[in-house]
Short mmCIF file of C-alpha atoms in Angstrom, two decimals:
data_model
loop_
_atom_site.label_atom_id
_atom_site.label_comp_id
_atom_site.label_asym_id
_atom_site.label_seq_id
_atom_site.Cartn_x
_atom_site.Cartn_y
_atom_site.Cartn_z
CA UNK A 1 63.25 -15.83 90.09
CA UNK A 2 64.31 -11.85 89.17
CA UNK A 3 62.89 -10.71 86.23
CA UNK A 4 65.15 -9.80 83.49
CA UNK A 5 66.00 -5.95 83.40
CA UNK A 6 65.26 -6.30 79.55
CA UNK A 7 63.26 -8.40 77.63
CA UNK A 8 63.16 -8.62 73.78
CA UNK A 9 61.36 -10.83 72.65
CA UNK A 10 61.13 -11.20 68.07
CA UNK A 11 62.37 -7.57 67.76
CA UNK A 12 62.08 -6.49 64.19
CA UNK A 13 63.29 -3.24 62.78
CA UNK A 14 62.48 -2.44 58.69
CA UNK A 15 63.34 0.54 57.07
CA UNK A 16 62.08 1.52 53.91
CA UNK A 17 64.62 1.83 50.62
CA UNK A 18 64.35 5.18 49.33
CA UNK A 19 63.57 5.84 45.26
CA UNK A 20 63.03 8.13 43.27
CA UNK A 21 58.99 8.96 41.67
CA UNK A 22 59.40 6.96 39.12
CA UNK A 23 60.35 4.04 40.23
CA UNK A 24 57.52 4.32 43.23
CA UNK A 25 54.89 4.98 40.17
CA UNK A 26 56.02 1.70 38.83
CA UNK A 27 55.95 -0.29 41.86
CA UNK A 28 52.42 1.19 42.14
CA UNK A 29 51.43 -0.07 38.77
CA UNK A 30 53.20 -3.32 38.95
CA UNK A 31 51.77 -3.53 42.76
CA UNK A 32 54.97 -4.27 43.84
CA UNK A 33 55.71 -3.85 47.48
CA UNK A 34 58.51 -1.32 48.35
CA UNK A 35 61.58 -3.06 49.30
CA UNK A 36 63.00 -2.86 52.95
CA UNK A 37 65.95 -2.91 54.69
CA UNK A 38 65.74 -6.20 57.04
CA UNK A 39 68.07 -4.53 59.69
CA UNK A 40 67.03 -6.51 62.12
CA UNK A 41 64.71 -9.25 61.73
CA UNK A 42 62.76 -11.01 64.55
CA UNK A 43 65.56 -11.41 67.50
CA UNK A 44 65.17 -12.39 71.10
CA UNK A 45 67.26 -12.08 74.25
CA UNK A 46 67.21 -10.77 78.10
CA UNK A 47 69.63 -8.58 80.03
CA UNK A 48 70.06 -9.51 83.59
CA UNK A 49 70.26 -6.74 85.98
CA UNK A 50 73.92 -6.07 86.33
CA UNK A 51 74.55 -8.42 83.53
CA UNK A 52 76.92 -7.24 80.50
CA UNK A 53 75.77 -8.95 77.29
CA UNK A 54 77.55 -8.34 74.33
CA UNK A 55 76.19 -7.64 70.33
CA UNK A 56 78.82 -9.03 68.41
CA UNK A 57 79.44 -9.26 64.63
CA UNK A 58 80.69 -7.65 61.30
CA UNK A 59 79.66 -4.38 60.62
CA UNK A 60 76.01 -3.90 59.23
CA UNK A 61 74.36 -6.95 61.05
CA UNK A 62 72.48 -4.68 62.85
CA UNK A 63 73.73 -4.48 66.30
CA UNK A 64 73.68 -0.66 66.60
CA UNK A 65 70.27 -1.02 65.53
CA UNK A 66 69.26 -3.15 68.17
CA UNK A 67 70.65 -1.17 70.87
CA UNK A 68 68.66 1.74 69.62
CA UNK A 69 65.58 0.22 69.38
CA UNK A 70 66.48 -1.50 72.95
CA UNK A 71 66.36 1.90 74.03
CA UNK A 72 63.61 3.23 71.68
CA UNK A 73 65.78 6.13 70.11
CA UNK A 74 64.28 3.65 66.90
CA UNK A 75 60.49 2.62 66.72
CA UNK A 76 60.18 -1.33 66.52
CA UNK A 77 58.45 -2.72 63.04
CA UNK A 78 57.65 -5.49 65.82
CA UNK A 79 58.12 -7.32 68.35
CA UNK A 80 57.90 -6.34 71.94
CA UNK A 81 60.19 -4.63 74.26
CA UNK A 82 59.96 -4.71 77.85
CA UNK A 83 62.25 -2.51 80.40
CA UNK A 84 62.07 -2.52 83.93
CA UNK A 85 58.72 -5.19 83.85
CA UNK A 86 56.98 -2.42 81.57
CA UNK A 87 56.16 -2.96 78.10
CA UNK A 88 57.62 -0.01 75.82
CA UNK A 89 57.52 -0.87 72.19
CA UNK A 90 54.76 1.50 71.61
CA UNK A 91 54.96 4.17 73.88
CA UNK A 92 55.26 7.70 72.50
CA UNK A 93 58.15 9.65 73.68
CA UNK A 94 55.68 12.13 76.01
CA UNK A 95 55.18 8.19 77.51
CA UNK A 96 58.64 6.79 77.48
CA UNK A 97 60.26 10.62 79.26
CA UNK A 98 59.80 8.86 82.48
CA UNK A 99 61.77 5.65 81.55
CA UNK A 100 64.34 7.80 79.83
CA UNK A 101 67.10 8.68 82.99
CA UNK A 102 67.22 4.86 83.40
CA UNK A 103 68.60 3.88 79.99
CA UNK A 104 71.28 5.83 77.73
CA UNK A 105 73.56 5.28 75.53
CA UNK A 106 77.61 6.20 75.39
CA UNK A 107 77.76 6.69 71.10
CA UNK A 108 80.97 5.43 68.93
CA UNK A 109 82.69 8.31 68.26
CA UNK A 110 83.13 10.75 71.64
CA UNK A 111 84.00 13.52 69.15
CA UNK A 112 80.84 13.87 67.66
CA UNK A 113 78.79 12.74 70.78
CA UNK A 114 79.63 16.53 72.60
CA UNK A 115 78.09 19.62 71.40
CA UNK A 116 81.14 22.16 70.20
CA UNK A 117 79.62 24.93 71.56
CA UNK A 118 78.91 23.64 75.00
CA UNK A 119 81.64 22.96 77.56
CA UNK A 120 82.34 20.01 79.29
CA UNK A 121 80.38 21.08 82.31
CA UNK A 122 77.55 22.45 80.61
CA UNK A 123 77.42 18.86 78.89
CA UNK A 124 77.40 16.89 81.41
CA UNK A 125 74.78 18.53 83.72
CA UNK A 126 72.55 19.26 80.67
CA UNK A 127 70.62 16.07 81.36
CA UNK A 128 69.84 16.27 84.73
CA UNK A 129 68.59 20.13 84.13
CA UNK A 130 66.17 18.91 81.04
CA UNK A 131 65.02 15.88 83.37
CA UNK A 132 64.15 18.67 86.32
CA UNK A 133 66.25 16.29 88.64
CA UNK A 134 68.59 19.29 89.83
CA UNK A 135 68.79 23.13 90.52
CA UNK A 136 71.35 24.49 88.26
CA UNK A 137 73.85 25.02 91.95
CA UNK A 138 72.84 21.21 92.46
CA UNK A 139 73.35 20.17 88.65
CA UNK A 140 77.13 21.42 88.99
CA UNK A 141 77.76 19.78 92.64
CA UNK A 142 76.76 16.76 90.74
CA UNK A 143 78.29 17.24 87.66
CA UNK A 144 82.01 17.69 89.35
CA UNK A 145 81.33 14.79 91.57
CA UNK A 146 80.93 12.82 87.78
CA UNK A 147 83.58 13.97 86.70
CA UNK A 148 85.95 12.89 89.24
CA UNK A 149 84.13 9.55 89.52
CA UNK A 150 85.09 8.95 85.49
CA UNK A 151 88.18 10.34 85.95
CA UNK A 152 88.05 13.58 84.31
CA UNK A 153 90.05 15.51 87.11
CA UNK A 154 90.99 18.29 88.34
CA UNK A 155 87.44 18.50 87.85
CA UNK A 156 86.90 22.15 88.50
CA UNK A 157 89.68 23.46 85.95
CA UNK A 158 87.95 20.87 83.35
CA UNK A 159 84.38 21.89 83.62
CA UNK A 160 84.74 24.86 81.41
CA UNK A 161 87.08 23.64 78.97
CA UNK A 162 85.38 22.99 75.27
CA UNK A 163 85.40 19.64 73.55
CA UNK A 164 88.43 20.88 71.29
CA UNK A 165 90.58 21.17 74.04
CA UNK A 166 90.02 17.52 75.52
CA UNK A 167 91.97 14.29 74.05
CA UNK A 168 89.72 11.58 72.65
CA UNK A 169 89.87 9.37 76.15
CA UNK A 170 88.88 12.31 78.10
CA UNK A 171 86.00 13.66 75.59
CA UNK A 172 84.44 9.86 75.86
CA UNK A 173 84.92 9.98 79.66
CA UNK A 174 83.00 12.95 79.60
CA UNK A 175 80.39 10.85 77.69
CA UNK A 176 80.04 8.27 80.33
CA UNK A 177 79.83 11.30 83.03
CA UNK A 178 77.01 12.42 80.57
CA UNK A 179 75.02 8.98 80.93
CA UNK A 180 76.12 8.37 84.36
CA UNK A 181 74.80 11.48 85.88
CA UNK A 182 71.19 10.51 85.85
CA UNK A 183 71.82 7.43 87.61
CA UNK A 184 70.51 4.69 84.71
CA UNK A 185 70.33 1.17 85.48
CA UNK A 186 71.17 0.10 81.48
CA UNK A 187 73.20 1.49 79.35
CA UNK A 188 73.70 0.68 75.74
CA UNK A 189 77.54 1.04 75.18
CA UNK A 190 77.85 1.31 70.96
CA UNK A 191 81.47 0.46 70.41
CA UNK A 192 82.71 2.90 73.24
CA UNK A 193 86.80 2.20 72.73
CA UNK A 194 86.58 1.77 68.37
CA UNK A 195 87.59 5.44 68.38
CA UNK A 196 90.31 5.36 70.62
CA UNK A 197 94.13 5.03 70.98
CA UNK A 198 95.08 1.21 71.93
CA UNK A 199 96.50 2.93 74.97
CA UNK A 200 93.57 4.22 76.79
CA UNK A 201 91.45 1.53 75.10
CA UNK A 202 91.74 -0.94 78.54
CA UNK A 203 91.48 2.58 81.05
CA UNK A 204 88.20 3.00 79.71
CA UNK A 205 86.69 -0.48 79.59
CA UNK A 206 88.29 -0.97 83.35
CA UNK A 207 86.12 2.62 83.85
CA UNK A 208 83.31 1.03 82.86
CA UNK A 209 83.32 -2.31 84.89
CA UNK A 210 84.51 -0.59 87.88
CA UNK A 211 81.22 1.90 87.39
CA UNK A 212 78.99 -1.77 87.12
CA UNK A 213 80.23 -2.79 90.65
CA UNK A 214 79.86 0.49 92.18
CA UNK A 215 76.05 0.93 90.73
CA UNK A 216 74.80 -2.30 89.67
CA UNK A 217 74.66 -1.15 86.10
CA UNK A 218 73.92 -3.54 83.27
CA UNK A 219 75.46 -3.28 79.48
CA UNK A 220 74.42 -3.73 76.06
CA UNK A 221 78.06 -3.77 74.59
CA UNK A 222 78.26 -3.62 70.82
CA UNK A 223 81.40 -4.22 69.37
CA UNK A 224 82.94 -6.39 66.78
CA UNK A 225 86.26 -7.01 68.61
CA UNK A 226 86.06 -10.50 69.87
CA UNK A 227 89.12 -9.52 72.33
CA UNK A 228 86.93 -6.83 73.84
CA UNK A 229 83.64 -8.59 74.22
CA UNK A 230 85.53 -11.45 75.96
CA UNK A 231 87.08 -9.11 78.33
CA UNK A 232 83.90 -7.08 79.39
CA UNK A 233 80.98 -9.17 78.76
CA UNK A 234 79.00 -12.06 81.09
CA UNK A 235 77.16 -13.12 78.10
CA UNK A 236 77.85 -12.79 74.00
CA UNK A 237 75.32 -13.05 71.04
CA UNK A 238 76.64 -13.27 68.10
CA UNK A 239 74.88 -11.52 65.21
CA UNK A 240 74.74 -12.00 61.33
CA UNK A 241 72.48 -9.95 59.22
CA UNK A 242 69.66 -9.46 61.44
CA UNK A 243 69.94 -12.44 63.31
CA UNK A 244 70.94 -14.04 66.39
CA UNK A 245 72.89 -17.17 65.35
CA UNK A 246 74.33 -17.71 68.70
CA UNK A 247 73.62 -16.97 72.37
CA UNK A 248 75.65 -17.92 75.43
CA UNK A 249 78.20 -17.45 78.63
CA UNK A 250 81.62 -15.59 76.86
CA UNK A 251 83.51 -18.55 78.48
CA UNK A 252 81.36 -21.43 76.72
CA UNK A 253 81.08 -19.67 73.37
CA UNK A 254 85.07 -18.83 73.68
CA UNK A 255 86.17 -22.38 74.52
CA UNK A 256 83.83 -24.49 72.10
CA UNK A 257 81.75 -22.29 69.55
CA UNK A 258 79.01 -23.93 67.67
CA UNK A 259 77.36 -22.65 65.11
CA UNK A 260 79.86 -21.95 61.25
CA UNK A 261 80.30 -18.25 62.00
CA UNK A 262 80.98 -17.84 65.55
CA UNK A 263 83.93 -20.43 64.57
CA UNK A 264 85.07 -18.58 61.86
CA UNK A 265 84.93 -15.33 63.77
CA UNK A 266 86.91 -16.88 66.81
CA UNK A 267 89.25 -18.53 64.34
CA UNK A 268 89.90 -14.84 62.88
CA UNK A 269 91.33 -13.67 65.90
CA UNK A 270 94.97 -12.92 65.41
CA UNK A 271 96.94 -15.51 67.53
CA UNK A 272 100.33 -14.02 69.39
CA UNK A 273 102.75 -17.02 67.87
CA UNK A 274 104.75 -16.61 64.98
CA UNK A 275 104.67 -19.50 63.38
CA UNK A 276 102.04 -21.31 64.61
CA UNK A 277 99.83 -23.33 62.30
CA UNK A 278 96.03 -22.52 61.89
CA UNK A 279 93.41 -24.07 59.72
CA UNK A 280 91.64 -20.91 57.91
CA UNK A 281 88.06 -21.17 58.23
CA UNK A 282 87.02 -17.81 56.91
CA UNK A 283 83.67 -17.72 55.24
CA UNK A 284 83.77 -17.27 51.39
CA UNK A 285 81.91 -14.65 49.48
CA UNK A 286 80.62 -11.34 50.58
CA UNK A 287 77.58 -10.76 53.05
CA UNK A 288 74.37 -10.81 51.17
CA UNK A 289 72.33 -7.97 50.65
CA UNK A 290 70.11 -6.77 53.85
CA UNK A 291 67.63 -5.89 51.43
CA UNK A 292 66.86 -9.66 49.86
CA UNK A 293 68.62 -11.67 52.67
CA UNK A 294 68.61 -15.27 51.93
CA UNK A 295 65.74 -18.06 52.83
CA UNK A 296 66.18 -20.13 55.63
CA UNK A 297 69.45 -19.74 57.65
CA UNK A 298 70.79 -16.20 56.60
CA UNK A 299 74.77 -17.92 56.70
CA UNK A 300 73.74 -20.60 54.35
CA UNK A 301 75.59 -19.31 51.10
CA UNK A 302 79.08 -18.56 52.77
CA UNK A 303 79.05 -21.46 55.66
CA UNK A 304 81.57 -24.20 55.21
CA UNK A 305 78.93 -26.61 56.56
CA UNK A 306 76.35 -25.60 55.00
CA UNK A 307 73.15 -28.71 54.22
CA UNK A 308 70.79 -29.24 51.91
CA UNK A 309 68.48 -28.17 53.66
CA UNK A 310 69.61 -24.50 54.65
CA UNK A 311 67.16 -22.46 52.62
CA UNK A 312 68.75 -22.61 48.52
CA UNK A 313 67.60 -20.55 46.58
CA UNK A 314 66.81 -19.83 42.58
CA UNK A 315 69.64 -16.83 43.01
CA UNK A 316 72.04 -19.34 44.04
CA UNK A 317 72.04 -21.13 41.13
CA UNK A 318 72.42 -18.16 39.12
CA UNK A 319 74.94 -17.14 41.56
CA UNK A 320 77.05 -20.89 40.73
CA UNK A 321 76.35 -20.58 36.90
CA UNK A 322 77.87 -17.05 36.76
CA UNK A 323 80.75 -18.35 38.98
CA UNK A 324 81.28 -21.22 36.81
CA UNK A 325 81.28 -18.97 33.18
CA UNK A 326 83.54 -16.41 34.81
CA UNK A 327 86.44 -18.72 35.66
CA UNK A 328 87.73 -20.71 32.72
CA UNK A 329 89.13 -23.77 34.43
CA UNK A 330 84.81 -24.46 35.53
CA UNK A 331 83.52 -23.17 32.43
CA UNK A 332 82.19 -26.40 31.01
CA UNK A 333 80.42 -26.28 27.65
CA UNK A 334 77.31 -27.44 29.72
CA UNK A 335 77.95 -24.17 31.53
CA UNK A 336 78.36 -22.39 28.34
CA UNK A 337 75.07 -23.50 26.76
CA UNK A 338 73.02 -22.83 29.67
CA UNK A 339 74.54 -18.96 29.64
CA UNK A 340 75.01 -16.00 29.52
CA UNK A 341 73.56 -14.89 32.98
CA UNK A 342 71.73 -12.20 31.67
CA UNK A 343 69.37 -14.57 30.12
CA UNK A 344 67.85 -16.09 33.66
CA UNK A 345 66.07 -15.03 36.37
CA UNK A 346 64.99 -16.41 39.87
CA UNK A 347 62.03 -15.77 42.16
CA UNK A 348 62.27 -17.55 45.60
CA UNK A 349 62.86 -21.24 44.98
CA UNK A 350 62.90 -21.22 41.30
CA UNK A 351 65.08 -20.42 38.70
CA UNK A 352 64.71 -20.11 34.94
CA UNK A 353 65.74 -18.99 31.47
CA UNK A 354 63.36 -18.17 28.58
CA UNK A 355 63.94 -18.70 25.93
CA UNK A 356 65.67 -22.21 25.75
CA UNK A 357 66.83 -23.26 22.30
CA UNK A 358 67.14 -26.94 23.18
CA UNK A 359 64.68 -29.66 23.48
CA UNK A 360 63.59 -31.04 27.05
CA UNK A 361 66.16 -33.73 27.29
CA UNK A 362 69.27 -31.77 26.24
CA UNK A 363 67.98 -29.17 28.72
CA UNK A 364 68.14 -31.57 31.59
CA UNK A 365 71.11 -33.26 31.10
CA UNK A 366 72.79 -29.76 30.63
CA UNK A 367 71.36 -28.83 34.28
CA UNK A 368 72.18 -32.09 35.88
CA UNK A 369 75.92 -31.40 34.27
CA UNK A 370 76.22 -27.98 35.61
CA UNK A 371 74.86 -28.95 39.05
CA UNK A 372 76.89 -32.14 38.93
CA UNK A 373 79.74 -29.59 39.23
CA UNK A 374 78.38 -27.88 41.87
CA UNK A 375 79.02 -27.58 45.60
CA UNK A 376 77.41 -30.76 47.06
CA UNK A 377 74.64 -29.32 49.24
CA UNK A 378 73.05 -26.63 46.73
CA UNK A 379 73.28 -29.80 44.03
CA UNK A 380 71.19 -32.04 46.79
CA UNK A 381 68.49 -28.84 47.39
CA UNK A 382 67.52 -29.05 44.04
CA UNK A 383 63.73 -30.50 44.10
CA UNK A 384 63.62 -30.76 40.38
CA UNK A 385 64.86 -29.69 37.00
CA UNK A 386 62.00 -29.39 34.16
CA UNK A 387 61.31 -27.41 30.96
CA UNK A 388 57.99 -25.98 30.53
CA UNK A 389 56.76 -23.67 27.85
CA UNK A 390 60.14 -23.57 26.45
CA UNK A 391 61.72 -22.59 29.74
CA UNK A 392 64.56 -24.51 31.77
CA UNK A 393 63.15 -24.51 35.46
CA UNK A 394 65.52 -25.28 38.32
CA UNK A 395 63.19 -25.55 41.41
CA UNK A 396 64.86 -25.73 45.20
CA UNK A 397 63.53 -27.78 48.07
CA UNK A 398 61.88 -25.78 50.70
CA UNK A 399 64.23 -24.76 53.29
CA UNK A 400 63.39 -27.12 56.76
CA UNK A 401 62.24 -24.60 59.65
CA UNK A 402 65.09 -23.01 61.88
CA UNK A 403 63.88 -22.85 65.47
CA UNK A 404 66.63 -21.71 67.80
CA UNK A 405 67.84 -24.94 70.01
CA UNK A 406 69.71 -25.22 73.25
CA UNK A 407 72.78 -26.62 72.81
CA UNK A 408 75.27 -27.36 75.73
CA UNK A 409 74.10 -24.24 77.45
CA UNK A 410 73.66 -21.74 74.84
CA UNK A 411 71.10 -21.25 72.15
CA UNK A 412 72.18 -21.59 68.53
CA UNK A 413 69.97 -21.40 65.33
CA UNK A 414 71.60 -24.04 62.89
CA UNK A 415 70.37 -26.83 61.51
CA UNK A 416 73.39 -28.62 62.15
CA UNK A 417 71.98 -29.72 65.71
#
């Protein structure tokens, strides 16, 4: 069996909050660790030589991160990374400048990606000159050949144009010519169309799968447009905040999704019939802060199928009793005696409020009321509701473990299978 081109295998990538002195004195006194950005937080796939596999999901799940870190323009927190059959999570750059012509990226924004004061040419045949690959006579033969190849033609009268005088389709062409030129066998492809007009949009994806069949080139495709990932790509994981929740062929996750949010992100998609019914499936809430993601599965506290057992947490409760105080048709006076907000706090399973001006049993049957009105599966996570030393404790079950599970030829991570 052909080993992967890639292999990632629990890729994490951290990155530390900044603060100000003060509050990093205080931390030091309260030794408190600093808090961290959980960008992307122990993820593992493979990319098949000549494979396209695409990163999808909502903005700030961390896709652009991985592809960096695929590519080791980011240093992994952990996890291991291996390119080619050679392990490069750790290697310093002097190490990885070897590796580097086989893997590049084409960035977002085309505009931005070119240097103003370089032309075109210049650009373009930069890489190969810094890489030692080409005299400067052979760097230009080359670098007019990639041009034509991407499109960008008459090549010779556009080699010493500047980026200003270029549209956007032609400055990103000249961005694949620029990753191209050294001949890469992966390239990480960060939402390469998001930038464009819908016109050129398809011209440039149909560029880029007819340069796959020419050289065997494989894709990291990050995107967020559904439409475009099922176009391109051979294989689609779908990310949420730091996460793979989903891992599969396009056609199998496109036909019969499985885990909440791939649904609800296929069930976004705009359909082309006026008219037509469609059952809304959109996840509630906003995603939770990268920073203190949620225990367990990170789509517990917005997923429409969400169990018991999907990692509830102290915050939640606060989260339903704040919910419940705000809106006056679920403002019970059980509600209402357990408030305000401000007076409770939560620390991984637990919640509580100190002080409590009510005696034991009054306590608990307020709790039991409030949770009696809550959404069924955080009501069935609680483990127990107590009072001790005059506080109201409401303590969560721990959250059952999440392995990832093959399910009708993909992997998933839900507890639902």
């Amino acid at each position: 069996m052909t080993e992967p081109l890639v292999q990632v295998e629990d890729l994490t990538v951290h990155f530390p909050v900044k603060s100000n002195v003060l509050e990093s004195l205080w931390r030091a006194t309260q030794r408190q660790p600093a808090p961290i950005v959980h960008a992307v937080d122990g993820i593992s796939f493979t990319v098949d030589r000549g494979e396209i596999l695409g990163l999808v999901g909502e903005s700030g799940c961390g896709k652009t991160t991985t592809g960096r870190a695929v590519i080791r323009l980011l240093k992994p927190t952990g996890g291991r990374i291996r390119f080619e059959g050679a392990d490069i999570t750790n290697l310093e750059e002097r190490e990885l400048r070897p590796l580097r012509p086989r893997m590049q990226i084409v960035f977002q924004d085309p505009h931005a990606a070119l240097n103003p004061t370089m032309t075109i040419g210049q650009s373009i045949q930069d890489p190969l000159l810094i890489h030692r690959q080409a005299s400067e006579v052979e760097a230009k033969d080359a670098t007019l050949a990639a041009m034509e190849e991407v499109g960008l033609a008459p090549a010779p009268d556009l080699f010493d144009k500047y980026p200003a005088d270029l549209s956007g389709g032609q400055k990103q062409r000249a961005v694949i010519a620029r990753a191209m030129i050294l001949r890469p066998s992966l390239i990480v492809a960060d939402e390469p169309v998001a930038m464009l007009d819908m016109s050129i949009r398809a011209k440039i994806l149909e560029l880029m799968l007819d340069l796959r069949k020419k050289h065997g080139l494989s894709y990291i495709l990050i995107t967020h447009d559904l439409a475009t990932a099922k176009f391109m790509c051979d294989r689609i994981a779908i990310m949420y905040l730091g996460r793979i929740v989903e891992v599969g062929p396009a056609e199998a996750i496109y036909r019969d999704p499985k885990h909440p949010y791939t649904r609800a992100l296929i069930a976004a998609i705009p359909v082309p019939e006026p008219g037509r019914a469609r059952v809304s499936t959109l996840p509630r809430g906003e995603v939770p802060d990268a920073v203190h993601p949620p225990a367990g599965c990170r789509f517990h506290p917005r997923c429409p199928a969400v169990l018991p057992t999907c990692g509830w947490e102290g915050r939640d409760f606060i989260e339903h009793l704040e919910q419940a105080l705000l809106d006056p048709s679920r403002a019970s006076p059980a509600a209402k005696a357990l408030g305000p907000v401000e007076r409770w706090s939560a620390d991984g399973r637990s919640a509580w409020r100190d002080p409590l001006d009510l005696d034991a049993t009054r306590a608990n049957a307020l709790a039991k009321e409030v949770l009696g009105a809550a959404p069924a599966a955080l009501a069935g996570a609680v483990q127990e509701a107590k009072v001790e030393d005059d506080r109201l404790h409401i303590v969560f079950r721990v959250p059952d473990p999440l392995p990832a599970k093959d399910v009708d030829g993909r992997v998933v991570e839900c507890l639902l299978y």
